[in-house]
Amino acid sequence: MSASLDLISLAKSLVSDVVEASRLDSRVRGRLGRLGWRRAIVIAMGKGSLQMVDGVLGEIEVDGGVIVTPRGTRRGVEGFEVVEASHPLPDESSLVAGERVLEWARTARGGRLLVLVSGGASALVEKPLDPLTIDDVREATRLLLGCGASIHEINAVRKHISLVKGGRLSATAYPADVRGFYASDVPGDRLDVIGSGPTVADPSTYCEALEVTRRYGIAEGLPVSVIKVLDEGCRGLIEETPKPGSQALSKTVNELVAANIDVLRDLEGKLKSRGFNTLILTSRLEGESREVGRALASITLDVIEKGVPIRPPAALLAGGETTVRVKGRGKGGRNMELAFSWALSMRYWGYKSEAAILSMDTDGIDGFTDAAGSIMVPGLIEELITRGVDPYKVLEDNDTYTALNTVKALIRIGPTGSNLNSIQVILISGRNPSNSS
């Protein structure tokens, strides 16, 4: 397994490269220089809010504002309120954050407002649409996150039960000049989906949001009040979110300042310098995690056996956000499940050490766990089997965290202060399987 150990060692070294490439402060600083503003009220929300604010400090005069971060951050910033809130499910602290964000938006009317949005803002900042409660929104979020819906579909629902999301924050600040800087954690980098687009015109509708709940079979499980709001909105009884061309958003300009592709390109350069042939497959990876893992394994096999689409030694890179339809009672996350499925597929075809996968979230948190993801080689599946673990049952129970922890394949780095979605790097030595033991 010496080849395997070499690849694992390299994959481990890439973890710090992922974290560094995901930093947001310098990217915000560069955009502010071109904006030309001298002062503004600042609202920052999301897992990357502190890093984004670091890019503002010293560049413009801050006339006050609020920073909303995940609970446990414990960092004050002079001139700002700092509110620690809940993620991935909103709670009362998220409601406090929503109220403070809306109050600062109202304060900015007639002036300038800079809004910094990063992944996680949807849960961290919430003010439910009347007559909904934060408990209603939390239960809706819980069901949406576990049903297998894409982030685009999940946020279509979130936007239509909130007074902050779907452009409504900008509408609250109107007629302020608003600039929205977005760090993307969603496949495709659509601004209206990142953090549920608090300053972005919303192309989705109440009817579409209602259809999402039916498509994934969660309508009957949702609070009756949520379905009632979506239904009334669909029938035109509740005002829609601001749409493209809305007067309330006429003084708002939004731009993307950082995305998953930036991380992939940085990693590609580092791997090329180490002698790898590289290929970025996509920065918008989506689908069921275990199925995506199998698909990535099929590409890996072609590289090893046929030298296509590139020849070994090779590095395949991808990024995005896969989903897990939770059916079991185990513990895991999308990146762990993807890596596990990839390794299981590789092992099925007789490989043990010719390739390794790094699958991690740039925010340092995969699912409801303390791990960022996993580094796997097919041989670790064999090790689990010798310990009496059935790998197929692991997937059935959504219990990849427990299995991966057993073979010390988890990545634990803690929250990174950024969030540019998930990263997958597959390292391929290309050694013949007959020499892999």
GROMACS .gro file of C-alpha atoms in nm:
model
  437
    1MET     CA    1   0.000   0.000   0.000
    2SER     CA    2   0.300   0.234  -0.031
    3ALA     CA    3   0.152   0.401  -0.341
    4SER     CA    4  -0.166   0.453  -0.147
    5LEU     CA    5   0.021   0.612   0.142
    6ASP     CA    6   0.198   0.852  -0.096
    7LEU     CA    7  -0.134   0.966  -0.241
    8ILE     CA    8  -0.292   1.001   0.102
    9SER     CA    9   0.002   1.212   0.218
   10LEU     CA   10  -0.033   1.439  -0.085
   11ALA     CA   11  -0.410   1.466  -0.036
   12LYS     CA   12  -0.356   1.568   0.327
   13SER     CA   13  -0.116   1.843   0.217
   14LEU     CA   14  -0.383   1.978  -0.017
   15VAL     CA   15  -0.625   2.045   0.270
   16SER     CA   16  -0.434   2.357   0.380
   17ASP     CA   17  -0.414   2.466   0.015
   18VAL     CA   18  -0.794   2.445  -0.010
   19VAL     CA   19  -0.835   2.657   0.304
   20GLU     CA   20  -0.589   2.922   0.183
   21ALA     CA   21  -0.740   2.939  -0.166
   22SER     CA   22  -1.084   2.990  -0.009
   23ARG     CA   23  -0.994   3.310   0.180
   24LEU     CA   24  -1.229   3.600   0.111
   25ASP     CA   25  -1.064   3.914   0.253
   26SER     CA   26  -0.831   3.988  -0.039
   27ARG     CA   27  -1.108   3.929  -0.293
   28VAL     CA   28  -1.336   4.180  -0.119
   29ARG     CA   29  -1.052   4.431  -0.086
   30GLY     CA   30  -0.985   4.419  -0.459
   31ARG     CA   31  -1.348   4.485  -0.550
   32LEU     CA   32  -1.381   4.772  -0.302
   33GLY     CA   33  -1.086   4.947  -0.464
   34ARG     CA   34  -1.277   4.957  -0.792
   35LEU     CA   35  -1.605   5.062  -0.629
   36GLY     CA   36  -1.470   5.400  -0.518
   37TRP     CA   37  -1.688   5.439  -0.208
   38ARG     CA   38  -1.541   5.629   0.088
   39ARG     CA   39  -1.797   5.535   0.353
   40ALA     CA   40  -2.101   5.313   0.404
   41ILE     CA   41  -2.307   5.118   0.652
   42VAL     CA   42  -2.202   4.753   0.631
   43ILE     CA   43  -2.407   4.437   0.681
   44ALA     CA   44  -2.218   4.107   0.666
   45MET     CA   45  -2.385   3.769   0.696
   46GLY     CA   46  -2.269   3.412   0.650
   47LYS     CA   47  -1.986   3.177   0.738
   48GLY     CA   48  -1.739   3.406   0.562
   49SER     CA   49  -1.869   3.731   0.710
   50LEU     CA   50  -1.566   3.804   0.931
   51GLN     CA   51  -1.318   3.742   0.650
   52MET     CA   52  -1.524   3.960   0.416
   53VAL     CA   53  -1.533   4.240   0.674
   54ASP     CA   54  -1.156   4.210   0.712
   55GLY     CA   55  -1.140   4.303   0.345
   56VAL     CA   56  -1.342   4.619   0.417
   57LEU     CA   57  -1.154   4.748   0.721
   58GLY     CA   58  -0.908   5.019   0.629
   59GLU     CA   59  -1.053   5.052   0.278
   60ILE     CA   60  -1.364   5.260   0.357
   61GLU     CA   61  -1.506   5.447   0.657
   62VAL     CA   62  -1.766   5.227   0.823
   63ASP     CA   63  -2.072   5.415   0.953
   64GLY     CA   64  -2.178   5.123   1.168
   65GLY     CA   65  -2.336   4.791   1.087
   66VAL     CA   66  -2.381   4.432   1.190
   67ILE     CA   67  -2.190   4.109   1.134
   68VAL     CA   68  -2.378   3.779   1.161
   69THR     CA   69  -2.159   3.473   1.214
   70PRO     CA   70  -2.211   3.109   1.316
   71ARG     CA   71  -2.239   3.050   1.689
   72GLY     CA   72  -1.904   3.004   1.862
   73THR     CA   73  -1.710   3.268   1.665
   74ARG     CA   74  -1.647   3.488   1.972
   75ARG     CA   75  -1.478   3.775   1.792
   76GLY     CA   76  -1.565   4.140   1.825
   77VAL     CA   77  -1.501   4.398   1.552
   78GLU     CA   78  -1.476   4.767   1.639
   79GLY     CA   79  -1.764   4.970   1.496
   80PHE     CA   80  -1.991   4.667   1.443
   81GLU     CA   81  -2.253   4.471   1.625
   82VAL     CA   82  -2.164   4.103   1.611
   83VAL     CA   83  -2.451   3.855   1.633
   84GLU     CA   84  -2.378   3.483   1.664
   85ALA     CA   85  -2.658   3.276   1.518
   86SER     CA   86  -2.753   2.917   1.441
   87HIS     CA   87  -2.656   2.701   1.143
   88PRO     CA   88  -2.768   2.488   0.960
   89LEU     CA   89  -3.109   2.521   1.128
   90PRO     CA   90  -3.232   2.869   1.228
   91ASP     CA   91  -3.339   2.940   1.585
   92GLU     CA   92  -3.417   3.239   1.808
   93SER     CA   93  -3.065   3.376   1.756
   94SER     CA   94  -3.129   3.379   1.381
   95LEU     CA   95  -3.443   3.580   1.447
   96VAL     CA   96  -3.243   3.834   1.650
   97ALA     CA   97  -2.995   3.854   1.361
   98GLY     CA   98  -3.276   3.911   1.112
   99GLU     CA   99  -3.424   4.192   1.316
  100ARG     CA  100  -3.086   4.366   1.352
  101VAL     CA  101  -3.007   4.329   0.982
  102LEU     CA  102  -3.341   4.481   0.883
  103GLU     CA  103  -3.295   4.766   1.133
  104TRP     CA  104  -2.954   4.854   0.985
  105ALA     CA  105  -3.107   4.839   0.636
  106ARG     CA  106  -3.369   5.092   0.744
  107THR     CA  107  -3.096   5.308   0.897
  108ALA     CA  108  -2.915   5.316   0.561
  109ARG     CA  109  -3.208   5.474   0.372
  110GLY     CA  110  -3.082   5.781   0.192
  111GLY     CA  111  -2.718   5.673   0.225
  112ARG     CA  112  -2.498   5.385   0.116
  113LEU     CA  113  -2.522   5.022   0.223
  114LEU     CA  114  -2.264   4.752   0.156
  115VAL     CA  115  -2.399   4.400   0.202
  116LEU     CA  116  -2.152   4.111   0.225
  117VAL     CA  117  -2.313   3.770   0.176
  118SER     CA  118  -2.156   3.426   0.207
  119GLY     CA  119  -2.284   3.072   0.243
  120GLY     CA  120  -2.484   2.993   0.553
  121ALA     CA  121  -2.666   3.327   0.556
  122SER     CA  122  -3.000   3.159   0.483
  123ALA     CA  123  -3.005   2.990   0.824
  124LEU     CA  124  -2.809   3.251   1.020
  125VAL     CA  125  -3.039   3.544   0.936
  126GLU     CA  126  -3.414   3.506   0.947
  127LYS     CA  127  -3.728   3.713   0.994
  128PRO     CA  128  -4.031   3.501   0.903
  129LEU     CA  129  -4.314   3.636   0.693
  130ASP     CA  130  -4.623   3.702   0.900
  131PRO     CA  131  -4.782   3.494   1.057
  132LEU     CA  132  -4.499   3.238   1.052
  133THR     CA  133  -4.278   3.173   1.354
  134ILE     CA  134  -3.911   3.083   1.371
  135ASP     CA  135  -4.020   2.730   1.472
  136ASP     CA  136  -4.216   2.703   1.146
  137VAL     CA  137  -3.912   2.810   0.944
  138ARG     CA  138  -3.680   2.577   1.135
  139GLU     CA  139  -3.901   2.274   1.069
  140ALA     CA  140  -3.935   2.368   0.703
  141THR     CA  141  -3.558   2.401   0.676
  142ARG     CA  142  -3.500   2.066   0.844
  143LEU     CA  143  -3.732   1.886   0.600
  144LEU     CA  144  -3.590   2.067   0.297
  145LEU     CA  145  -3.229   1.984   0.387
  146GLY     CA  146  -3.307   1.614   0.422
  147CYS     CA  147  -3.537   1.558   0.123
  148GLY     CA  148  -3.278   1.556  -0.157
  149ALA     CA  149  -3.379   1.889  -0.311
  150SER     CA  150  -3.109   2.104  -0.471
  151ILE     CA  151  -2.997   2.424  -0.301
  152HIS     CA  152  -3.174   2.620  -0.576
  153GLU     CA  153  -3.502   2.447  -0.488
  154ILE     CA  154  -3.446   2.476  -0.112
  155ASN     CA  155  -3.381   2.848  -0.133
  156ALA     CA  156  -3.682   2.907  -0.359
  157VAL     CA  157  -3.893   2.798  -0.062
  158ARG     CA  158  -3.686   2.988   0.195
  159LYS     CA  159  -3.716   3.313   0.000
  160HIS     CA  160  -4.095   3.297   0.004
  161ILE     CA  161  -4.134   3.262   0.379
  162SER     CA  162  -3.887   3.535   0.478
  163LEU     CA  163  -3.876   3.915   0.507
  164VAL     CA  164  -3.497   3.919   0.453
  165LYS     CA  165  -3.441   3.689   0.155
  166GLY     CA  166  -3.521   3.713  -0.214
  167GLY     CA  167  -3.436   4.085  -0.251
  168ARG     CA  168  -3.648   4.194   0.044
  169LEU     CA  169  -3.346   4.328   0.236
  170SER     CA  170  -3.268   4.572  -0.046
  171ALA     CA  171  -3.634   4.665  -0.067
  172THR     CA  172  -3.622   4.751   0.304
  173ALA     CA  173  -3.318   4.976   0.248
  174TYR     CA  174  -3.461   5.157  -0.057
  175PRO     CA  175  -3.381   5.430  -0.163
  176ALA     CA  176  -3.027   5.367  -0.031
  177ASP     CA  177  -2.751   5.294  -0.278
  178VAL     CA  178  -2.686   4.924  -0.215
  179ARG     CA  179  -2.393   4.714  -0.325
  180GLY     CA  180  -2.406   4.341  -0.268
  181PHE     CA  181  -2.081   4.142  -0.264
  182TYR     CA  182  -2.140   3.767  -0.282
  183ALA     CA  183  -1.909   3.474  -0.209
  184SER     CA  184  -2.069   3.173  -0.374
  185ASP     CA  185  -2.140   2.842  -0.205
  186VAL     CA  186  -2.387   2.720  -0.469
  187PRO     CA  187  -2.337   2.536  -0.800
  188GLY     CA  188  -2.363   2.780  -1.090
  189ASP     CA  189  -2.291   3.084  -0.868
  190ARG     CA  190  -2.638   3.234  -0.910
  191LEU     CA  191  -2.651   3.543  -0.690
  192ASP     CA  192  -3.022   3.500  -0.616
  193VAL     CA  193  -2.946   3.159  -0.460
  194ILE     CA  194  -2.637   3.248  -0.251
  195GLY     CA  195  -2.765   3.311   0.101
  196SER     CA  196  -3.111   3.320  -0.062
  197GLY     CA  197  -3.019   3.648  -0.235
  198PRO     CA  198  -3.118   3.915   0.021
  199THR     CA  199  -3.030   4.198  -0.222
  200VAL     CA  200  -3.104   4.018  -0.550
  201ALA     CA  201  -3.420   4.013  -0.761
  202ASP     CA  202  -3.593   3.677  -0.722
  203PRO     CA  203  -3.697   3.498  -1.044
  204SER     CA  204  -3.876   3.219  -0.853
  205THR     CA  205  -4.241   3.235  -0.747
  206TYR     CA  206  -4.467   3.119  -0.468
  207CYS     CA  207  -4.615   2.861  -0.703
  208GLU     CA  208  -4.270   2.719  -0.778
  209ALA     CA  209  -4.186   2.707  -0.408
  210LEU     CA  210  -4.509   2.521  -0.338
  211GLU     CA  211  -4.429   2.275  -0.617
  212VAL     CA  212  -4.089   2.199  -0.459
  213THR     CA  213  -4.261   2.083  -0.139
  214ARG     CA  214  -4.485   1.852  -0.341
  215ARG     CA  215  -4.212   1.722  -0.571
  216TYR     CA  216  -4.008   1.593  -0.277
  217GLY     CA  217  -4.302   1.464  -0.076
  218ILE     CA  218  -4.263   1.695   0.223
  219ALA     CA  219  -4.577   1.910   0.184
  220GLU     CA  220  -4.776   1.699   0.430
  221GLY     CA  221  -4.496   1.708   0.687
  222LEU     CA  222  -4.447   2.085   0.677
  223PRO     CA  223  -4.618   2.311   0.931
  224VAL     CA  224  -4.969   2.390   0.807
  225SER     CA  225  -4.889   2.762   0.837
  226VAL     CA  226  -4.601   2.731   0.588
  227ILE     CA  227  -4.815   2.556   0.327
  228LYS     CA  228  -5.089   2.816   0.384
  229VAL     CA  229  -4.847   3.104   0.314
  230LEU     CA  230  -4.710   2.939   0.001
  231ASP     CA  231  -5.060   2.859  -0.124
  232GLU     CA  232  -5.190   3.210  -0.058
  233GLY     CA  233  -4.885   3.356  -0.230
  234CYS     CA  234  -4.943   3.129  -0.529
  235ARG     CA  235  -5.301   3.258  -0.549
  236GLY     CA  236  -5.181   3.619  -0.541
  237LEU     CA  237  -5.300   3.696  -0.190
  238ILE     CA  238  -4.947   3.774  -0.064
  239GLU     CA  239  -4.712   4.012  -0.244
  240GLU     CA  240  -4.436   3.837  -0.438
  241THR     CA  241  -4.067   3.882  -0.371
  242PRO     CA  242  -3.910   4.170  -0.572
  243LYS     CA  243  -3.863   4.067  -0.935
  244PRO     CA  244  -3.614   4.182  -1.203
  245GLY     CA  245  -3.694   4.543  -1.291
  246SER     CA  246  -3.851   4.618  -0.952
  247GLN     CA  247  -3.832   4.983  -0.845
  248ALA     CA  248  -3.731   4.872  -0.495
  249LEU     CA  249  -3.410   4.724  -0.639
  250SER     CA  250  -3.336   5.003  -0.887
  251LYS     CA  251  -3.048   5.138  -0.674
  252THR     CA  252  -2.895   4.798  -0.599
  253VAL     CA  253  -2.594   4.650  -0.780
  254ASN     CA  254  -2.468   4.302  -0.701
  255GLU     CA  255  -2.151   4.117  -0.796
  256LEU     CA  256  -1.974   3.789  -0.738
  257VAL     CA  257  -1.642   3.832  -0.557
  258ALA     CA  258  -1.540   3.469  -0.495
  259ALA     CA  259  -1.647   3.126  -0.617
  260ASN     CA  260  -1.561   2.758  -0.617
  261ILE     CA  261  -1.385   2.781  -0.954
  262ASP     CA  262  -1.128   3.017  -0.797
  263VAL     CA  263  -1.028   2.742  -0.553
  264LEU     CA  264  -1.015   2.477  -0.826
  265ARG     CA  265  -0.789   2.691  -1.045
  266ASP     CA  266  -0.553   2.757  -0.756
  267LEU     CA  267  -0.531   2.386  -0.675
  268GLU     CA  268  -0.481   2.303  -1.041
  269GLY     CA  269  -0.175   2.528  -1.055
  270LYS     CA  270  -0.025   2.366  -0.747
  271LEU     CA  271  -0.081   2.013  -0.879
  272LYS     CA  272   0.065   2.097  -1.221
  273SER     CA  273   0.379   2.221  -1.046
  274ARG     CA  274   0.404   1.879  -0.881
  275GLY     CA  275   0.401   1.698  -1.215
  276PHE     CA  276   0.035   1.600  -1.242
  277ASN     CA  277  -0.171   1.620  -1.559
  278THR     CA  278  -0.480   1.806  -1.444
  279LEU     CA  279  -0.841   1.846  -1.550
  280ILE     CA  280  -1.112   2.057  -1.390
  281LEU     CA  281  -1.430   1.858  -1.452
  282THR     CA  282  -1.679   2.113  -1.319
  283SER     CA  283  -1.739   2.372  -1.049
  284ARG     CA  284  -2.112   2.298  -1.039
  285LEU     CA  285  -2.127   1.935  -0.930
  286GLU     CA  286  -2.479   1.836  -0.822
  287GLY     CA  287  -2.680   1.521  -0.763
  288GLU     CA  288  -2.713   1.249  -0.501
  289SER     CA  289  -2.375   1.218  -0.329
  290ARG     CA  290  -2.342   0.841  -0.361
  291GLU     CA  291  -2.435   0.851  -0.730
  292VAL     CA  292  -2.189   1.132  -0.798
  293GLY     CA  293  -1.923   0.927  -0.620
  294ARG     CA  294  -1.991   0.634  -0.851
  295ALA     CA  295  -1.977   0.860  -1.157
  296LEU     CA  296  -1.644   1.006  -1.048
  297ALA     CA  297  -1.514   0.652  -0.996
  298SER     CA  298  -1.603   0.564  -1.357
  299ILE     CA  299  -1.397   0.860  -1.480
  300THR     CA  300  -1.111   0.758  -1.253
  301LEU     CA  301  -1.116   0.407  -1.398
  302ASP     CA  302  -1.093   0.537  -1.753
  303VAL     CA  303  -0.792   0.750  -1.660
  304ILE     CA  304  -0.617   0.447  -1.507
  305GLU     CA  305  -0.710   0.191  -1.773
  306LYS     CA  306  -0.735   0.396  -2.093
  307GLY     CA  307  -0.558   0.725  -2.032
  308VAL     CA  308  -0.873   0.927  -2.104
  309PRO     CA  309  -0.970   1.204  -2.064
  310ILE     CA  310  -0.610   1.255  -1.937
  311ARG     CA  311  -0.315   1.027  -1.873
  312PRO     CA  312  -0.165   0.943  -1.533
  313PRO     CA  313  -0.017   1.075  -1.317
  314ALA     CA  314  -0.335   1.273  -1.307
  315ALA     CA  315  -0.547   1.494  -1.086
  316LEU     CA  316  -0.918   1.531  -1.151
  317LEU     CA  317  -1.076   1.834  -0.981
  318ALA     CA  318  -1.440   1.913  -0.921
  319GLY     CA  319  -1.650   2.131  -0.697
  320GLY     CA  320  -2.011   2.206  -0.622
  321GLU     CA  321  -2.276   2.084  -0.382
  322THR     CA  322  -2.418   1.735  -0.389
  323THR     CA  323  -2.714   1.626  -0.180
  324VAL     CA  324  -2.803   1.338   0.049
  325ARG     CA  325  -3.153   1.199   0.073
  326VAL     CA  326  -3.145   1.098   0.438
  327LYS     CA  327  -3.310   0.761   0.496
  328GLY     CA  328  -3.101   0.610   0.774
  329ARG     CA  329  -3.029   0.718   1.129
  330GLY     CA  330  -2.651   0.736   1.101
  331LYS     CA  331  -2.413   1.030   1.102
  332GLY     CA  332  -2.247   1.172   0.795
  333GLY     CA  333  -2.231   1.445   0.533
  334ARG     CA  334  -2.241   1.491   0.158
  335ASN     CA  335  -1.863   1.490   0.115
  336MET     CA  336  -1.812   1.184   0.332
  337GLU     CA  337  -2.084   0.994   0.148
  338LEU     CA  338  -1.939   1.091  -0.191
  339ALA     CA  339  -1.586   0.980  -0.097
  340PHE     CA  340  -1.712   0.656   0.055
  341SER     CA  341  -1.918   0.571  -0.254
  342TRP     CA  342  -1.622   0.650  -0.482
  343ALA     CA  343  -1.393   0.420  -0.285
  344LEU     CA  344  -1.655   0.143  -0.275
  345SER     CA  345  -1.694   0.158  -0.654
  346MET     CA  346  -1.317   0.152  -0.708
  347ARG     CA  347  -1.280  -0.145  -0.475
  348TYR     CA  348  -1.558  -0.330  -0.666
  349TRP     CA  349  -1.343  -0.313  -0.980
  350GLY     CA  350  -1.040  -0.451  -0.800
  351TYR     CA  351  -0.843  -0.136  -0.721
  352LYS     CA  352  -0.683  -0.062  -0.386
  353SER     CA  353  -0.412   0.202  -0.407
  354GLU     CA  354  -0.391   0.352  -0.757
  355ALA     CA  355  -0.601   0.655  -0.665
  356ALA     CA  356  -0.713   0.862  -0.369
  357ILE     CA  357  -0.993   1.114  -0.325
  358LEU     CA  358  -1.004   1.430  -0.115
  359SER     CA  359  -1.365   1.538  -0.064
  360MET     CA  360  -1.422   1.830   0.171
  361ASP     CA  361  -1.628   2.140   0.234
  362THR     CA  362  -1.440   2.469   0.227
  363ASP     CA  363  -1.624   2.586   0.540
  364GLY     CA  364  -1.471   2.300   0.740
  365ILE     CA  365  -1.808   2.145   0.825
  366ASP     CA  366  -1.966   1.850   0.645
  367GLY     CA  367  -2.325   1.784   0.749
  368PHE     CA  368  -2.402   1.793   1.121
  369THR     CA  369  -2.050   1.681   1.216
  370ASP     CA  370  -1.711   1.806   1.333
  371ALA     CA  371  -1.544   1.687   1.011
  372ALA     CA  372  -1.485   1.880   0.687
  373GLY     CA  373  -1.499   1.563   0.480
  374SER     CA  374  -1.275   1.268   0.406
  375ILE     CA  375  -0.964   1.138   0.232
  376MET     CA  376  -1.021   0.787   0.098
  377VAL     CA  377  -0.847   0.514  -0.097
  378PRO     CA  378  -1.026   0.195  -0.208
  379GLY     CA  379  -0.809  -0.013   0.023
  380LEU     CA  380  -0.981   0.141   0.326
  381ILE     CA  381  -1.306  -0.025   0.222
  382GLU     CA  382  -1.121  -0.357   0.242
  383GLU     CA  383  -0.999  -0.265   0.589
  384LEU     CA  384  -1.355  -0.191   0.704
  385ILE     CA  385  -1.474  -0.526   0.572
  386THR     CA  386  -1.201  -0.708   0.766
  387ARG     CA  387  -1.332  -0.530   1.077
  388GLY     CA  388  -1.680  -0.670   1.013
  389VAL     CA  389  -1.830  -0.351   0.868
  390ASP     CA  390  -2.072  -0.390   0.577
  391PRO     CA  391  -1.998  -0.090   0.350
  392TYR     CA  392  -2.332  -0.114   0.172
  393LYS     CA  393  -2.516  -0.096   0.504
  394VAL     CA  394  -2.305   0.209   0.593
  395LEU     CA  395  -2.450   0.391   0.291
  396GLU     CA  396  -2.799   0.259   0.361
  397ASP     CA  397  -2.783   0.401   0.714
  398ASN     CA  398  -2.617   0.727   0.605
  399ASP     CA  399  -2.350   0.643   0.864
  400THR     CA  400  -2.031   0.730   0.678
  401TYR     CA  401  -1.891   0.941   0.964
  402THR     CA  402  -1.878   0.639   1.197
  403ALA     CA  403  -1.714   0.416   0.936
  404LEU     CA  404  -1.461   0.673   0.821
  405ASN     CA  405  -1.370   0.758   1.177
  406THR     CA  406  -1.290   0.390   1.233
  407VAL     CA  407  -1.022   0.395   0.961
  408LYS     CA  408  -0.900   0.747   1.047
  409ALA     CA  409  -1.011   0.887   0.712
  410LEU     CA  410  -1.184   1.202   0.837
  411ILE     CA  411  -1.060   1.558   0.785
  412ARG     CA  412  -1.096   1.769   1.099
  413ILE     CA  413  -0.987   2.131   1.064
  414GLY     CA  414  -1.269   2.323   1.235
  415PRO     CA  415  -1.462   2.615   1.083
  416THR     CA  416  -1.247   2.793   0.823
  417GLY     CA  417  -1.426   3.130   0.816
  418SER     CA  418  -1.505   3.085   0.449
  419ASN     CA  419  -1.761   2.897   0.241
  420LEU     CA  420  -1.702   2.840  -0.130
  421ASN     CA  421  -1.875   2.503  -0.148
  422SER     CA  422  -1.726   2.156  -0.166
  423ILE     CA  423  -1.403   2.045  -0.332
  424GLN     CA  424  -1.317   1.703  -0.474
  425VAL     CA  425  -0.963   1.615  -0.586
  426ILE     CA  426  -0.890   1.268  -0.724
  427LEU     CA  427  -0.519   1.185  -0.739
  428ILE     CA  428  -0.424   0.900  -0.975
  429SER     CA  429  -0.087   0.730  -0.990
  430GLY     CA  430  -0.199   0.491  -1.262
  431ARG     CA  431  -0.017   0.185  -1.127
  432ASN     CA  432  -0.145  -0.146  -1.258
  433PRO     CA  433  -0.391  -0.314  -1.018
  434SER     CA  434  -0.177  -0.626  -1.009
  435ASN     CA  435   0.091  -0.418  -0.833
  436SER     CA  436  -0.143  -0.246  -0.588
  437SER     CA  437  -0.128  -0.479  -0.290
   0.00000   0.00000   0.00000
